[in-house]
Amino acid sequence: MKFDIVTIFPRMIDAGLEEGVVGRARERGLLDIAVHNLRDFTTDRHHVVDDVPFGGGPGMVMKPEPLFAAMAAIVERRGQPGAVVLLTPAGRPFSQGEAKRFAALGHVAVLCGRYEGIDERVRERWATDEVSIGDYVLSGGELPALVVIDAVARLVPGVVGDDQSVEGDSFERGLLDFPHYTRPADFAGMRVPEVLTSGHHGEIRRWRRRQALRRTFERRPDLLETAVLDDEERGWLREWNATRARTE
Ligand code: 4FV
């Protein structure tokens, strides 16, 4: 899987992609990540990448020329990306589904804005997808870019050691994750649920499905509209809704 990232802070991106499964996957050649310093695509000796906004107002705007030059160089050197992702609060909310879609493309370019944002003509000419990681304003697109790249990279076969762990991920079935425990079985007066030390794998799977569903029911009922549930799970939901109706 190829990633191209355009940023004025390449060290921020490198630092976020050197460790853990993503760092190892880069070493193993499963991920080919190129970080492009936007200032390398300026032509003035001060490597200026921003300018005052037309129409006045606070802050600065990222100039179109360096971003156009960077994208043209990426296409020439690395090929046409399957998607050019602009990180912006005005974008589509990022999700596991979006991560899967990007992972299937094999090559994604990511534009990291700074200041008030980038010149609109860059979005019009280059951006195929505008993505937001949440309804809050950050000082730059680098952290959102790392969020997106990490989520997509984990879906590349072989990146996460045990593919099962990806299949078992939250949101894979559109549900929140079940609780996790490890040794010691007894700690601070708290005991690990018996079923998890029972060795009864069928019961363990069932307990985990019920826990994942219960958490989703309590914390993110909105996810239940699109979650993939079986008859038993639908039965549990009916039971919990009936209990809730009785107690309200
Ligand atoms: C953001 C977000 C975000 C806005 C202006 C960068 C900042 C600055 N990106 N999800 N939330 N971006 O706040 O994606 O250029």
PDB file of N, CA, C and O in Angstrom, residues 48 51 54 74 92 94 122 125 132 143 221:
ATOM      1  N   VAL A  48       8.173  30.343   0.993  1.00  0.00           N
ATOM      2  CA  VAL A  48       6.875  30.777   1.540  1.00  0.00           C
ATOM      3  C   VAL A  48       5.756  29.856   1.049  1.00  0.00           C
ATOM      4  O   VAL A  48       5.686  29.532  -0.139  1.00  0.00           O
ATOM      5  N   ASP A  51      -0.098  32.890   2.502  1.00  0.00           N
ATOM      6  CA  ASP A  51      -0.257  34.304   2.150  1.00  0.00           C
ATOM      7  C   ASP A  51      -1.542  34.819   2.783  1.00  0.00           C
ATOM      8  O   ASP A  51      -2.339  34.028   3.317  1.00  0.00           O
ATOM      9  N   PHE A  54      -7.521  36.692   0.483  1.00  0.00           N
ATOM     10  CA  PHE A  54      -8.289  37.664  -0.303  1.00  0.00           C
ATOM     11  C   PHE A  54      -9.561  37.979   0.467  1.00  0.00           C
ATOM     12  O   PHE A  54     -10.150  37.096   1.092  1.00  0.00           O
ATOM     13  N   ILE A  74       4.119  14.200  -7.281  1.00  0.00           N
ATOM     14  CA  ILE A  74       3.716  12.886  -6.752  1.00  0.00           C
ATOM     15  C   ILE A  74       3.168  12.013  -7.884  1.00  0.00           C
ATOM     16  O   ILE A  74       3.558  10.857  -8.045  1.00  0.00           O
ATOM     17  N   ARG A  92     -16.199  14.731   5.175  1.00  0.00           N
ATOM     18  CA  ARG A  92     -17.074  13.621   5.572  1.00  0.00           C
ATOM     19  C   ARG A  92     -16.470  12.987   6.838  1.00  0.00           C
ATOM     20  O   ARG A  92     -15.255  12.810   6.917  1.00  0.00           O
ATOM     21  N   PHE A  94     -14.774  10.627   9.211  1.00  0.00           N
ATOM     22  CA  PHE A  94     -13.974   9.430   8.953  1.00  0.00           C
ATOM     23  C   PHE A  94     -14.586   8.252   9.701  1.00  0.00           C
ATOM     24  O   PHE A  94     -15.153   8.418  10.785  1.00  0.00           O
ATOM     25  N   VAL A 122      -7.016  24.398  -4.852  1.00  0.00           N
ATOM     26  CA  VAL A 122      -6.322  23.116  -4.650  1.00  0.00           C
ATOM     27  C   VAL A 122      -7.374  22.038  -4.417  1.00  0.00           C
ATOM     28  O   VAL A 122      -7.318  20.959  -4.995  1.00  0.00           O
ATOM     29  N   ARG A 125      -9.194  21.257  -7.708  1.00  0.00           N
ATOM     30  CA  ARG A 125      -8.390  20.575  -8.756  1.00  0.00           C
ATOM     31  C   ARG A 125      -7.920  19.201  -8.339  1.00  0.00           C
ATOM     32  O   ARG A 125      -7.861  18.284  -9.153  1.00  0.00           O
ATOM     33  N   SER A 132     -13.039  14.480   7.680  1.00  0.00           N
ATOM     34  CA  SER A 132     -12.885  15.084   9.003  1.00  0.00           C
ATOM     35  C   SER A 132     -12.772  13.982  10.047  1.00  0.00           C
ATOM     36  O   SER A 132     -13.478  12.978   9.955  1.00  0.00           O
ATOM     37  N   LEU A 143      -2.088  15.625  12.359  1.00  0.00           N
ATOM     38  CA  LEU A 143      -2.625  14.615  13.288  1.00  0.00           C
ATOM     39  C   LEU A 143      -3.790  13.855  12.652  1.00  0.00           C
ATOM     40  O   LEU A 143      -3.817  12.619  12.691  1.00  0.00           O
ATOM     41  N   PRO A 221     -26.202   3.607  20.726  1.00  0.00           N
ATOM     42  CA  PRO A 221     -27.367   2.961  20.078  1.00  0.00           C
ATOM     43  C   PRO A 221     -27.500   3.339  18.598  1.00  0.00           C
ATOM     44  O   PRO A 221     -28.035   2.558  17.811  1.00  0.00           O
TER      45      PRO A 221
END
